[in-house]
Coordinates of C-alpha atoms and ligand atoms in Angstrom, one line a residue:
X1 CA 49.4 -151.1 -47.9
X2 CA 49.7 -151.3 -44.0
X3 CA 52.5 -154.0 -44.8
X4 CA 52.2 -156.2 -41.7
X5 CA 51.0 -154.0 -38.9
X6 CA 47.1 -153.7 -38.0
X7 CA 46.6 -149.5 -38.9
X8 CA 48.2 -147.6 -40.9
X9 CA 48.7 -145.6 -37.6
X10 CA 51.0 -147.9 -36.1
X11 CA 52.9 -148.4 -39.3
X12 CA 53.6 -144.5 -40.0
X13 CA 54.5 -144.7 -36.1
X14 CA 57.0 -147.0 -37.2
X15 CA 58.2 -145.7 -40.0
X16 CA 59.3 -142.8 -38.2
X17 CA 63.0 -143.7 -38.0
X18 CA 63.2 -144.4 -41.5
X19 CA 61.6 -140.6 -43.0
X20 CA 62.7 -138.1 -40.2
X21 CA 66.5 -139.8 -41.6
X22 CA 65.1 -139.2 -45.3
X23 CA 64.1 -135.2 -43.6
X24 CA 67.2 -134.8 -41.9
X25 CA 69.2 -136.3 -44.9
X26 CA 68.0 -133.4 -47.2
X27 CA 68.4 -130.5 -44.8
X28 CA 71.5 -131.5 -43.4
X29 CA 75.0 -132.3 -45.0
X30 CA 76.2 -135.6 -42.9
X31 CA 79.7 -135.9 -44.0
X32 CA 80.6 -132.5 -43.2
X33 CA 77.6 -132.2 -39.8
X34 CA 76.6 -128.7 -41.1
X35 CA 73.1 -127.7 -42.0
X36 CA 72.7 -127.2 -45.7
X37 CA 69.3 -126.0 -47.2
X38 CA 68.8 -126.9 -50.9
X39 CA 67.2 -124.2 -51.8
X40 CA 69.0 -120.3 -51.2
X41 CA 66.2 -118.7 -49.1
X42 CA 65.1 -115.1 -50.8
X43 CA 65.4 -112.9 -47.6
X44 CA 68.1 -112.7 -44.7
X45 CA 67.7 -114.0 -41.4
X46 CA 69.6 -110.7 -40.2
X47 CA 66.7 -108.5 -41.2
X48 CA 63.9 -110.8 -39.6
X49 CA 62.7 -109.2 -36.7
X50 CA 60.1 -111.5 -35.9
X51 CA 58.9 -115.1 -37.1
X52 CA 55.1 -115.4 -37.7
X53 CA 53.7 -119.2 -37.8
X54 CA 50.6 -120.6 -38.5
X55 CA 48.8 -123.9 -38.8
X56 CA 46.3 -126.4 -37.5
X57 CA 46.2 -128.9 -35.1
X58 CA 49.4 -131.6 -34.7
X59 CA 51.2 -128.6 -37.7
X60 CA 50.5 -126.1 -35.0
X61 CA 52.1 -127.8 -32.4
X62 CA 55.4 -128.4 -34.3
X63 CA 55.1 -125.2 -34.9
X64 CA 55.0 -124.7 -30.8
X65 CA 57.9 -126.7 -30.6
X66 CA 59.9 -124.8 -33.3
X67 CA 59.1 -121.4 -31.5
X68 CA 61.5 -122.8 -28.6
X69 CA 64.3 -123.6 -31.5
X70 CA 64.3 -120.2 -33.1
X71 CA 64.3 -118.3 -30.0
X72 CA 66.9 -120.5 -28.5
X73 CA 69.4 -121.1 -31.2
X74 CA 68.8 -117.2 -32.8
X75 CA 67.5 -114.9 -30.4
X76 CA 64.2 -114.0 -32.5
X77 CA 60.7 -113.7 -31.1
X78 CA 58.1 -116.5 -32.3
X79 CA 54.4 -116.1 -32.4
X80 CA 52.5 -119.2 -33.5
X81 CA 49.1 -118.9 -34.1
X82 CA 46.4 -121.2 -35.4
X83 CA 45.9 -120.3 -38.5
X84 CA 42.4 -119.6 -38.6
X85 CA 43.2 -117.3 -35.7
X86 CA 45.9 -115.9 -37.5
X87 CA 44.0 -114.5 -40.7
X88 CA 40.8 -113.3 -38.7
X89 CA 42.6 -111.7 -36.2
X90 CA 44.4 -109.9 -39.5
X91 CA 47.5 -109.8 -37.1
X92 CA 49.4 -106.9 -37.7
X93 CA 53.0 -107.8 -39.5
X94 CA 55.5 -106.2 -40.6
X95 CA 56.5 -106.5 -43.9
X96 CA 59.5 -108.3 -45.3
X97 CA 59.3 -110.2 -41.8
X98 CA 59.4 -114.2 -41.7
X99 CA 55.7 -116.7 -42.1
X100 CA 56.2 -120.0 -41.7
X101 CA 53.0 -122.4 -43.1
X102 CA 53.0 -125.8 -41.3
X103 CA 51.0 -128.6 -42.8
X104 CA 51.2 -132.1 -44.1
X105 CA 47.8 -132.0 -46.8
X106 CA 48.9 -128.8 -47.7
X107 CA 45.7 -128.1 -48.3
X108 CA 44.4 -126.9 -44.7
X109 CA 41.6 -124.5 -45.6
X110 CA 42.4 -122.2 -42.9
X111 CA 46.2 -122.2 -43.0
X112 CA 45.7 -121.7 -46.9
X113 CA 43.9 -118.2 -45.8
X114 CA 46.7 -117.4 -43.9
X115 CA 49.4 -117.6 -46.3
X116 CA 47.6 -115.5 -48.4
X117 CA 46.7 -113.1 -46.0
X118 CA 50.6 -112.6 -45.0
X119 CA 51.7 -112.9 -48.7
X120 CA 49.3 -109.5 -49.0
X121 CA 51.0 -107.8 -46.0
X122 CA 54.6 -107.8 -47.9
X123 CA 55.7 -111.1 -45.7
X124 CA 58.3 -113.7 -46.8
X125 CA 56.6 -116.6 -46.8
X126 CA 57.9 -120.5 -46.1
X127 CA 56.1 -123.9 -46.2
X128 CA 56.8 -127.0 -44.5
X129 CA 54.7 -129.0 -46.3
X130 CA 54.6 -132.9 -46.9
X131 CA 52.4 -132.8 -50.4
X132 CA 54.9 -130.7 -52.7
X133 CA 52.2 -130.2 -55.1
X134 CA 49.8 -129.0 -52.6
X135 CA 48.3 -125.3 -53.4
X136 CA 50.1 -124.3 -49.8
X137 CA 53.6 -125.4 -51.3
X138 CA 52.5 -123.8 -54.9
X139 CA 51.6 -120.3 -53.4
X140 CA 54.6 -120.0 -50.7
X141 CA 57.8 -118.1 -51.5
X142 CA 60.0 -121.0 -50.5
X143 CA 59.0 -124.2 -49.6
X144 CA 60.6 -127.8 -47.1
X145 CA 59.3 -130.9 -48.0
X146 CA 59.0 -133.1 -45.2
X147 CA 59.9 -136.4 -46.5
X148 CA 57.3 -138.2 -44.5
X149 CA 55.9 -140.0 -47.6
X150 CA 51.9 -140.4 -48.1
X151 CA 50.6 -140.6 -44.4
X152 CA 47.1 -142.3 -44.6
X153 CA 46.1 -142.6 -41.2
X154 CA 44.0 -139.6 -39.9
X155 CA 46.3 -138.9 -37.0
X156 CA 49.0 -137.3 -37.9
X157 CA 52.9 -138.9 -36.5
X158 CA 55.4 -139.3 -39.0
X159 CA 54.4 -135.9 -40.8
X160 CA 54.9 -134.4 -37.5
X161 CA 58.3 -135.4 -36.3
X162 CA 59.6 -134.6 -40.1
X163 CA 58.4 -131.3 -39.6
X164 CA 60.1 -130.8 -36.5
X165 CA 63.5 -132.4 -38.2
X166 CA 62.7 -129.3 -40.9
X167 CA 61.9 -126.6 -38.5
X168 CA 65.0 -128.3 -36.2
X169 CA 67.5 -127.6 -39.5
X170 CA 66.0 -124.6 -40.8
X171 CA 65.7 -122.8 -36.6
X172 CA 69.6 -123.6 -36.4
X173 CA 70.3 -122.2 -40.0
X174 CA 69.0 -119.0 -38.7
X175 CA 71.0 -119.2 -35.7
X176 CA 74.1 -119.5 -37.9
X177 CA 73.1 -116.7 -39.8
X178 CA 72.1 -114.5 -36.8
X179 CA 75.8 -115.1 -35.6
X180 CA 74.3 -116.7 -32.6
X181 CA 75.5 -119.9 -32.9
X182 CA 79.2 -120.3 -33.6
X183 CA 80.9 -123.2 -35.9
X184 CA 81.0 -125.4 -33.2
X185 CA 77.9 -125.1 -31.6
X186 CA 76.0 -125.8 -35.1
X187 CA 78.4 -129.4 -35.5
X188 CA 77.5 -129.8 -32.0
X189 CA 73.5 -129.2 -32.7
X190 CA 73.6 -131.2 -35.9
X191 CA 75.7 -134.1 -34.3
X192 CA 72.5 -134.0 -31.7
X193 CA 69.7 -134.2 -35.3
X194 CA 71.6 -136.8 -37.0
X195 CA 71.4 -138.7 -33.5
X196 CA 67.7 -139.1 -33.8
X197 CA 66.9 -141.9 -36.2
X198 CA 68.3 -144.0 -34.3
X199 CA 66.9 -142.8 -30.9
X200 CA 63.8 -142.8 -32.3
X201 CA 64.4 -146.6 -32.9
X202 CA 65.1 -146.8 -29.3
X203 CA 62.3 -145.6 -28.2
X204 CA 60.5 -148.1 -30.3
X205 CA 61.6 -150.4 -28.2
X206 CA 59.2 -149.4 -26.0
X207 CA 56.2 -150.6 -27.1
X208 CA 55.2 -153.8 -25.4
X209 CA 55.5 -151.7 -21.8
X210 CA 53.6 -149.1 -23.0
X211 CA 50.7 -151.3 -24.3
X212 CA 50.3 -152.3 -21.0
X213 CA 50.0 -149.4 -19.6
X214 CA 47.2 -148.5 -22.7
X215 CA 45.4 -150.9 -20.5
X216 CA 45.4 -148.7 -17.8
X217 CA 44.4 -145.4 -19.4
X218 CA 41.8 -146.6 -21.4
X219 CA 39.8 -147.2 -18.1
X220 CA 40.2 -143.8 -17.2
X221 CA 37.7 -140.8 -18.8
X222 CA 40.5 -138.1 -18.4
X223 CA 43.9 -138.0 -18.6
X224 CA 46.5 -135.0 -17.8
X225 CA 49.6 -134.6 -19.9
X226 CA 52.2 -132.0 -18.5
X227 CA 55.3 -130.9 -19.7
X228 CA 57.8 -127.9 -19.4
X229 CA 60.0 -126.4 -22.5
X230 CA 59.8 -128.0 -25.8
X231 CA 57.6 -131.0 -23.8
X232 CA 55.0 -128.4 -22.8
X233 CA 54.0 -128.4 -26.8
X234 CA 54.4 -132.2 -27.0
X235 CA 52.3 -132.5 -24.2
X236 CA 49.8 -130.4 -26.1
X237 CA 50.2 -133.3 -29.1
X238 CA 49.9 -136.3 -26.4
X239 CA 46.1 -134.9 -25.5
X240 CA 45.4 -134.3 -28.8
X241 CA 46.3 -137.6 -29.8
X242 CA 45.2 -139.7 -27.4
X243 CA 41.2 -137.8 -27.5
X244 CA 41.3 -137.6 -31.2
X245 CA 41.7 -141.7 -31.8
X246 CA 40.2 -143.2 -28.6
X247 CA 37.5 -140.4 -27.7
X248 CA 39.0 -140.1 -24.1
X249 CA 39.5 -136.5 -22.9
X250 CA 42.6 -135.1 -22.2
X251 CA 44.5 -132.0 -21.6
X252 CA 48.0 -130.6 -21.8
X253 CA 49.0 -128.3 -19.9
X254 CA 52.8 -126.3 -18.7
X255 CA 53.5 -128.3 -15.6
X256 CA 53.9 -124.7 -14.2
X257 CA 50.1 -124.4 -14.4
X258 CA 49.4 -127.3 -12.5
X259 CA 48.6 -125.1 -9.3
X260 CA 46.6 -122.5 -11.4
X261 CA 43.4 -124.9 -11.9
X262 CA 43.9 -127.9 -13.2
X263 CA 45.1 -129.5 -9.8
X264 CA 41.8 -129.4 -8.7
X265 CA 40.6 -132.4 -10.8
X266 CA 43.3 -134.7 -9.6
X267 CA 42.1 -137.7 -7.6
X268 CA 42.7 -141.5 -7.8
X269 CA 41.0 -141.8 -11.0
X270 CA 43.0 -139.3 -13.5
X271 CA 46.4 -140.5 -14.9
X272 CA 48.8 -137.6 -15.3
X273 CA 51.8 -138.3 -18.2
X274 CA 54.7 -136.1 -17.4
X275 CA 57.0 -135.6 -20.1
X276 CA 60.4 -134.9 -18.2
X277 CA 63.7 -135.6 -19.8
X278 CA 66.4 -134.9 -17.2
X279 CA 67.4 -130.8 -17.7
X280 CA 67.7 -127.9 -16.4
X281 CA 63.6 -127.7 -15.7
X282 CA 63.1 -131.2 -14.2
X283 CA 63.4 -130.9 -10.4
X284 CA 60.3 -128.3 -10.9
X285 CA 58.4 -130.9 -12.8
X286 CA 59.4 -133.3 -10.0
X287 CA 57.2 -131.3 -7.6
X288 CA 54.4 -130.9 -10.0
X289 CA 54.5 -134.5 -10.0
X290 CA 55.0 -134.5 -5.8
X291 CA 52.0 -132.5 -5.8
X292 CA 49.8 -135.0 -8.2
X293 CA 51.3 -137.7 -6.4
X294 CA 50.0 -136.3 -3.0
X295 CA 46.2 -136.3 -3.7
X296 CA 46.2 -139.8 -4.9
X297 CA 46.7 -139.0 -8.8
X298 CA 48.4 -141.8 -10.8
X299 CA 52.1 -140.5 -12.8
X300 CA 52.9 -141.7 -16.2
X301 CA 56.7 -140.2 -16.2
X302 CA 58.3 -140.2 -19.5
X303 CA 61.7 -139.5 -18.6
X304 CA 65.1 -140.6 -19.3
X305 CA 67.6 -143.0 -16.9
X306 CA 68.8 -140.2 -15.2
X307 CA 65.3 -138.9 -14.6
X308 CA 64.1 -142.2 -13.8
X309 CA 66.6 -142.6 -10.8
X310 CA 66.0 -138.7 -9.8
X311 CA 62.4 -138.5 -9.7
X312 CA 61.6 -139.9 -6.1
X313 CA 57.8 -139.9 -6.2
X314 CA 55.2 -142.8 -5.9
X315 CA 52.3 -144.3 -7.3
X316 CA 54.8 -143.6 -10.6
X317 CA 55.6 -145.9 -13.7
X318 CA 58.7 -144.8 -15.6
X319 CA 58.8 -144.9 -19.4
X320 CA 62.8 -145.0 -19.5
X321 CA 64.0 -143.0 -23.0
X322 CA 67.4 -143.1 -24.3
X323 CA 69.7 -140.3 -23.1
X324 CA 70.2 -137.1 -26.1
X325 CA 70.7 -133.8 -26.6
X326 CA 68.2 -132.0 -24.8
X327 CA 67.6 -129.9 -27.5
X328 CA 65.6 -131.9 -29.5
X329 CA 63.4 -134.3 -26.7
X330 CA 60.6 -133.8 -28.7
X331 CA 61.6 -135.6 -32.1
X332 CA 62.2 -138.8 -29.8
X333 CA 59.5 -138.2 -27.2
X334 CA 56.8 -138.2 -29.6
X335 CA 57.4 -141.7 -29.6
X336 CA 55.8 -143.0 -26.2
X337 CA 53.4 -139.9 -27.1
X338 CA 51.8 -141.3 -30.0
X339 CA 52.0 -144.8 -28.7
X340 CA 49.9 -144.4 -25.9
X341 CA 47.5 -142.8 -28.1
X342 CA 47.6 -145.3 -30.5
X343 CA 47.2 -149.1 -28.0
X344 CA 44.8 -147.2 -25.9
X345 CA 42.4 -146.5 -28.8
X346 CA 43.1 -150.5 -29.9
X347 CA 42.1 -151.3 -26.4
X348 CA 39.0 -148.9 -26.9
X349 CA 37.9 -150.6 -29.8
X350 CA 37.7 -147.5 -31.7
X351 CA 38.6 -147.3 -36.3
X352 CA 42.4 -145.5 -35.3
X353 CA 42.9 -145.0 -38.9
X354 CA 39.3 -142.9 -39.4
X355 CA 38.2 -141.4 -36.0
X356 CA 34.7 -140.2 -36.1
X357 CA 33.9 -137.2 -37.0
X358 CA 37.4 -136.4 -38.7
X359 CA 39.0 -135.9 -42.0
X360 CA 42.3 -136.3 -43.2
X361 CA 42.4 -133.1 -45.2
X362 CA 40.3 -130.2 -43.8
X363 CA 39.7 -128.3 -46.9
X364 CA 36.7 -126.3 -46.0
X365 CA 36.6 -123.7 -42.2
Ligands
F6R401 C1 45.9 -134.4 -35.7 C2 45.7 -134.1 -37.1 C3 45.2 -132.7 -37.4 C4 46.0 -132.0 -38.5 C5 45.5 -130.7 -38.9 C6 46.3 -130.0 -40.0 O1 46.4 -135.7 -35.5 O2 46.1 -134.8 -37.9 O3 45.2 -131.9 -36.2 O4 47.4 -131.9 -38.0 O5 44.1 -130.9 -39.4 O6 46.4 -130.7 -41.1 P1 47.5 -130.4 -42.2 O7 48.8 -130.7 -41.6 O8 47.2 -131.3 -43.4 O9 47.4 -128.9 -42.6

């Protein structure tokens, strides 16, 4: 039932507040602010030397994002992977090291192949998966439901964000473990998760300015995303999105790449979307953005107030996002993201719920 919305895509866009609280809710104790996984995990995060994840598509981008978390917050090496890279590769593991599984069917055909392939090799494996009776979540070791609830549209947003709220809980649990992050810093991280319901709302708000601007991009026939950090991955998910539902191409790209190649298609006809909230990284994405801004290419920024009154660029409209924890951007970035995608495939006339050409669950390779 798409209640009163027009797809199921912009419903499950707006539901997002409402699950990623029902996700955070389960990995996360809220009287106390401390992370608490229901379930004991059967290995030690102390004799993990290195995290293997693998997945498809929006999954394998969490899964991006989530490499930032662990190496940040406890100093161990990620290597994400689609998944059907992963298993034909046969990556060499180690055994009794760390796989995660990302998906929301759970029934990925290729990421299916990979957990078996790194159960074989001796691996631990974990499943963030949104269908608990899936075969993923019945093969894996230990499983995380995300609490997204049944996402029908083909494009996937709410499954995403609650998997980055579970990867979020379970990347700082290992940081605890590790003995990288102290007491403090874990209330401090948590304080920053429980935050995002209700910046997500906020960013909700949104909506009507970004429509507009759907206007706008749907004219175009390619559109740049950029990012730096956690929003290099997200920018990864804002191309993705945007081609998969209204057929326009588009690319993601580290802003740091800008000058090796993809600078030369900028002109007066290609929108760029810079995903920028104001940190340590954004006066580097400001000349990125100098540089687009130079050869006549039009800025999307998605930033927040600071960044808004920092950037000094032109030919630039500001998305302004509430100001967080710069920690976890994405969970509240993914917002503007997947609303862009969404108006500019409703402007392009094309079925947002059942994109050509695409299936919800990809159960054959
Ligand atoms: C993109 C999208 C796909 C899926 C991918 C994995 O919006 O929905 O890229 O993310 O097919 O599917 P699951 O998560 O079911 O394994």
């Amino acid at each position: 039932d798409k209640a009163n919305y027009r797809h199921f895509m912009a419903k499950e866009i707006h539901e997002q507040p409402e699950v990623v609280g029902h996700t955070l809710a389960r990995y996360v104790d809220m009287a106390s602010e401390r992370i608490s996984l229901p379930t004991e995990l059967p290995f030690d995060f102390n004799d993990v030397q290195r995290i293997s994840i693998a997945a498809c598509g929006t999954a394998s981008l969490a899964g991006f994002v989530a490499k930032y978390w662990f190496e940040r917050f406890a100093r161990l090496p990620v290597e994400v992977d689609v998944a059907s890279e992963f298993r034909y590769r046969e990556a060499p593991v180690r055994k009794g090291d760390l796989a995660i599984f990302i998906s929301q069917s759970g029934e990925t055909a290729d990421t299916l192949a990979a957990l078996r392939y790194a159960k074989a090799e001796g691996m631990h494996t974990l499943a963030v998966v949104n269908v608990p009776t899936s075969t993923i979540a019945r093969e894996s070791e230990t499983v995380m439901p995300t609490l997204a609830g049944p996402e029908i549209g083909v494009a996937s947003t709410k499954a995403f964000t609650c998997q980055l709220m579970t990867l979020a809980a379970l990347a700082v649990a290992a940081g605890k473990a590790r003995g990288v992050l102290s007491d403090a810093d874990e209330a401090k991280l948590v304080h920053g998760l429980v935050e995002i319901p209700r910046l997500m709302t906020e960013a909700l708000t949104h909506e009507h300015e970004i429509e507009k601007l759907a206007r706008d991009i749907a004219k175009s026939k390619d559109v740049l995303y950029l990012g730096r950090g956690t929003s290099y991955p997200l920018a990864l998910e804002g191309a993705l999105k945007l081609k998969e539902i209204s057929y326009i191409h588009a690319e993601g790209y580290a802003a740091g790449e800008l000058k090796h190649g993809p600078i030369a298609l900028i002109d007066e006809t290609m929108p760029v979307v810079v995903i920028a909230p104001y940190d340590k990284v954004f006066d580097k994405t400001v000349s990125n953005m100098q540089e687009v801004a130079a050869r006549g290419g039009r800025i999307i920024l998605m930033t927040d107030a600071k960044g808004a009154e920092e950037a000094t660029v032109d030919s630039m409209v500001t998305i302004v996002m509430p100001d967080m924890s710069a920690a976890f951007t994405p969970l509240v970035y993914a917002v503007p993201v997947q609303l862009l995608a969404y108006h500019t495939a409703v402007v392009m006339g094309t079925d947002v719920d059942q994109p050509r050409n695409l299936a919800k669950s990809v159960t054959v390779e």
